[in-house]
């Protein structure tokens, strides 16, 4: 009998301990639910959104040629420095013919077109064969940029579209170019489509050989409601969190065009909604929040 009483007492004590643990867990759970998360908010704004694609390429002269000597000889000197403008049939270098027993006047090497001199790599005394280029001459009033378009965007790039080109020597300076040609088919190996841009370069700010970045607008939304790109969360659907009476509320929205800075909001928000821009990744629907700063309306 005493043994049964002892067993009953032990069992009762275990029940009390378990009940205490359960109560502590419930209390901890309540504390978590009551936790107040500091957040920052902003308000949706009306603006324009442009979605653009970015490409890179190397500038080339449209009229561009290497200059060769007609006969072999020993290089004497260049007549103009690199970067100089030359005219067609103007001498750009001198060669010395070397034939035993004979003397020749220095032989001029002439440009075959108007343009800018470059690739002047020879040194005095070098032997020059007819297949060795003396220099390169390119017209730079108009330049071309060959580039490739990934398959997923292949249908977005078409002839006559305007392209913005960033001057690599001054990123604040942009020039306009035009898509002049797009290949009819994709490359079966790289799954890209070749394309070409022509850029007017009357000011000669750009030079052949420069590596440039260019952007092409493929979608534009004007005077639309927008929210910061980072405020939108995707999980099967798109939604944001809005502040309402000190509580975070999950609000489904329909988004449109993005420029990777903001999203166009097609439905689900008003200009007066307080959208979370800091803290939206850690709150849950119904969570208590404290607004520490807010953006301009």
XYZ file of C-alpha atoms in Angstrom:
297
model
C 0.000 0.000 0.000
C 2.777 2.420 0.967
C 4.506 1.578 -2.285
C 1.403 2.549 -4.260
C 1.154 5.816 -2.344
C 4.792 6.643 -3.163
C 4.236 5.901 -6.855
C 1.141 8.119 -6.846
C 3.056 10.952 -5.187
C 5.904 10.717 -7.732
C 3.403 10.739 -10.598
C 1.669 13.799 -9.117
C 4.977 15.641 -8.822
C 5.795 14.857 -12.475
C 2.424 16.220 -13.556
C 3.047 19.439 -11.638
C 6.502 19.840 -13.232
C 5.105 19.250 -16.718
C 2.311 21.709 -16.092
C 4.851 24.290 -14.970
C 6.937 23.800 -18.120
C 3.835 24.082 -20.275
C 2.884 27.295 -18.547
C 6.363 28.710 -19.106
C 6.193 27.839 -22.817
C 2.827 29.579 -23.100
C 4.221 32.624 -21.339
C 7.244 32.656 -23.638
C 4.926 32.321 -26.630
C 2.905 35.289 -25.452
C 6.085 37.298 -25.026
C 7.078 36.504 -28.628
C 3.637 37.500 -29.888
C 3.775 40.740 -27.947
C 7.260 41.621 -29.230
C 7.247 45.059 -30.872
C 9.345 45.322 -34.048
C 10.835 48.723 -35.004
C 10.123 49.558 -38.653
C 10.531 52.306 -41.207
C 7.793 53.221 -43.632
C 7.256 55.206 -46.795
C 4.258 56.105 -48.917
C 3.558 55.005 -52.514
C 4.456 57.710 -55.025
C 3.238 58.519 -58.519
C 6.028 58.445 -61.084
C 7.407 56.950 -64.284
C 9.035 53.523 -64.495
C 11.311 52.369 -67.298
C 12.449 48.795 -67.640
C 15.720 48.619 -69.530
C 18.244 46.021 -70.606
C 21.967 46.640 -70.190
C 24.549 45.479 -72.706
C 28.271 45.974 -73.164
C 30.441 46.118 -76.234
C 33.584 47.534 -77.819
C 33.491 50.576 -80.083
C 34.740 50.122 -83.639
C 35.076 52.488 -86.554
C 32.592 51.939 -89.359
C 35.288 52.832 -91.900
C 38.328 51.195 -90.350
C 41.452 49.844 -92.067
C 44.983 48.669 -91.362
C 47.612 50.361 -93.508
C 50.286 48.199 -95.179
C 53.413 48.951 -97.198
C 53.470 47.971 -100.871
C 57.033 46.621 -100.636
C 59.260 45.263 -97.855
C 61.748 47.581 -96.160
C 63.205 48.877 -92.915
C 60.993 51.152 -90.841
C 62.352 54.710 -90.455
C 59.698 56.709 -88.586
C 56.089 57.806 -88.308
C 55.273 61.240 -89.714
C 52.386 61.940 -87.320
C 51.710 61.017 -83.687
C 49.040 58.527 -82.661
C 45.577 60.079 -82.452
C 46.248 62.527 -85.301
C 43.762 63.126 -88.093
C 44.948 62.096 -91.548
C 43.547 62.402 -95.047
C 43.332 59.784 -97.749
C 46.688 59.431 -99.617
C 48.519 61.394 -96.896
C 51.893 59.889 -95.911
C 51.910 58.520 -92.369
C 55.304 56.745 -92.241
C 58.600 56.264 -94.080
C 60.343 53.015 -95.054
C 63.866 52.458 -96.351
C 64.272 50.060 -99.276
C 67.365 47.889 -98.880
C 68.698 46.414 -102.112
C 72.467 45.667 -102.324
C 74.227 48.086 -104.683
C 71.241 50.405 -105.026
C 70.108 53.491 -103.181
C 66.491 54.523 -102.811
C 64.799 57.559 -101.388
C 62.676 56.881 -98.296
C 59.387 55.343 -99.389
C 56.223 56.967 -97.961
C 53.411 54.758 -96.662
C 50.069 56.443 -97.347
C 46.684 56.227 -95.656
C 43.900 54.660 -97.685
C 41.129 56.745 -96.054
C 40.386 59.811 -93.942
C 40.437 59.124 -90.222
C 42.344 58.946 -86.942
C 45.717 57.202 -86.593
C 46.173 54.366 -84.093
C 48.057 51.088 -83.537
C 51.415 52.666 -84.342
C 53.585 49.927 -82.894
C 56.732 49.860 -85.055
C 60.157 51.067 -83.928
C 62.914 52.575 -86.131
C 65.066 49.905 -87.732
C 62.452 47.141 -87.733
C 62.167 45.073 -90.892
C 58.673 45.370 -92.338
C 57.122 42.783 -94.647
C 54.123 43.679 -96.845
C 51.801 41.679 -94.571
C 52.824 43.624 -91.427
C 50.473 46.545 -90.624
C 52.146 49.954 -90.313
C 49.194 51.590 -88.545
C 45.428 51.641 -88.325
C 43.143 54.437 -89.543
C 39.482 54.766 -88.620
C 36.753 57.327 -89.204
C 35.232 58.112 -85.817
C 32.380 60.511 -86.694
C 30.224 57.395 -86.633
C 31.065 54.285 -84.624
C 29.536 50.843 -84.309
C 29.106 48.525 -81.347
C 28.543 44.826 -81.915
C 26.866 43.036 -79.007
C 24.879 39.910 -78.190
C 21.375 39.597 -76.774
C 20.451 36.676 -74.465
C 17.709 34.406 -75.780
C 15.140 35.476 -73.171
C 15.359 39.093 -74.411
C 15.910 38.366 -78.101
C 12.451 39.577 -79.136
C 12.829 42.842 -77.195
C 15.652 44.207 -79.367
C 14.612 45.553 -82.783
C 16.118 47.828 -85.464
C 15.669 51.602 -85.002
C 15.376 51.401 -81.210
C 17.241 54.146 -79.342
C 20.087 53.106 -77.046
C 21.710 55.179 -74.289
C 25.502 54.831 -74.230
C 27.603 55.797 -71.213
C 30.882 57.574 -71.883
C 33.457 55.374 -70.065
C 35.600 58.440 -69.333
C 32.698 60.303 -67.686
C 29.763 58.198 -66.444
C 27.632 61.355 -66.144
C 27.864 61.820 -69.910
C 25.559 59.767 -72.135
C 25.180 59.619 -75.899
C 22.416 58.187 -78.048
C 22.766 55.392 -80.549
C 20.398 53.417 -82.752
C 20.034 49.685 -83.265
C 20.946 49.286 -86.934
C 20.865 45.501 -87.327
C 19.646 42.404 -85.505
C 20.472 38.872 -86.673
C 17.554 36.848 -88.002
C 18.463 33.727 -86.018
C 19.961 32.850 -82.654
C 23.350 31.213 -82.286
C 22.596 27.516 -81.551
C 25.608 27.209 -79.240
C 25.458 30.398 -77.152
C 21.667 30.911 -77.543
C 22.228 34.603 -78.179
C 21.318 36.922 -81.032
C 23.910 39.229 -82.587
C 23.044 42.905 -82.942
C 24.699 46.201 -83.826
C 24.326 49.797 -82.687
C 25.445 52.888 -84.614
C 26.363 55.978 -82.599
C 26.977 59.482 -83.929
C 30.286 60.738 -82.525
C 30.704 64.201 -84.028
C 32.354 65.519 -80.862
C 34.878 62.639 -80.956
C 34.265 61.926 -77.258
C 34.335 58.216 -78.027
C 37.216 56.351 -79.626
C 37.523 52.917 -81.255
C 38.566 50.284 -78.747
C 36.628 51.778 -75.824
C 34.566 49.283 -73.815
C 31.134 50.842 -73.237
C 27.928 50.100 -71.368
C 24.586 50.823 -73.014
C 20.946 50.538 -71.994
C 17.838 49.891 -74.059
C 14.347 50.691 -72.745
C 11.959 47.801 -73.426
C 8.970 48.834 -71.291
C 7.707 52.144 -69.923
C 4.905 53.025 -67.493
C 4.067 56.701 -66.979
C 2.280 58.433 -64.077
C 1.757 55.205 -62.139
C 1.791 54.366 -58.432
C 5.173 53.002 -57.325
C 6.772 51.474 -54.230
C 10.451 50.758 -53.470
C 11.752 47.567 -55.057
C 12.862 46.113 -51.706
C 9.444 46.570 -50.095
C 7.779 43.935 -52.303
C 7.879 40.321 -51.107
C 7.210 37.348 -53.381
C 5.892 34.056 -52.014
C 3.537 32.503 -54.582
C 1.973 35.982 -54.765
C 3.369 39.495 -54.383
C 2.597 41.515 -51.267
C 3.810 44.278 -48.987
C 3.367 44.989 -45.307
C 1.531 48.173 -44.335
C 1.360 49.824 -40.927
C -2.157 50.145 -39.519
C -2.732 51.268 -35.934
C 0.611 49.958 -34.711
C 0.085 46.580 -36.402
C 1.784 45.150 -39.521
C -0.790 44.001 -42.062
C 0.086 41.845 -45.064
C -1.443 43.331 -48.200
C -1.489 41.534 -51.590
C -0.622 43.761 -54.556
C -0.374 43.404 -58.317
C 2.947 44.664 -59.670
C 3.892 45.693 -63.197
C 7.051 47.183 -64.689
C 10.202 47.557 -62.603
C 13.476 49.403 -63.101
C 15.037 47.466 -60.195
C 14.615 50.556 -57.992
C 10.822 50.716 -57.796
C 7.848 48.579 -58.814
C 4.786 49.806 -60.628
C 1.733 48.951 -58.490
C -1.268 48.092 -60.660
C -3.639 47.217 -57.813
C -3.784 46.778 -54.052
C -2.402 50.058 -52.676
C -3.326 53.721 -52.243
C -1.058 56.739 -51.925
C -2.034 57.009 -48.243
C -0.901 53.478 -47.316
C 2.105 53.271 -44.986
C 4.406 50.702 -46.631
C 7.169 49.055 -44.593
C 10.633 49.505 -46.111
C 12.676 48.353 -43.096
C 11.522 45.390 -41.029
C 9.200 43.929 -43.666
C 11.350 40.822 -43.885
C 10.967 39.871 -40.209
C 7.411 40.842 -39.279
C 4.344 38.645 -39.578
C 0.773 39.554 -40.336
C -0.702 41.008 -37.138
C 2.664 41.742 -35.499
C 2.960 44.808 -33.269
C 5.308 47.418 -34.737
C 6.794 50.766 -33.830
C 7.423 53.300 -36.588
C 10.799 54.938 -36.035
C 10.902 57.067 -39.222
C 8.659 57.600 -42.184
C 9.189 58.752 -45.736
C 7.742 61.800 -47.420
C 4.280 61.646 -48.853
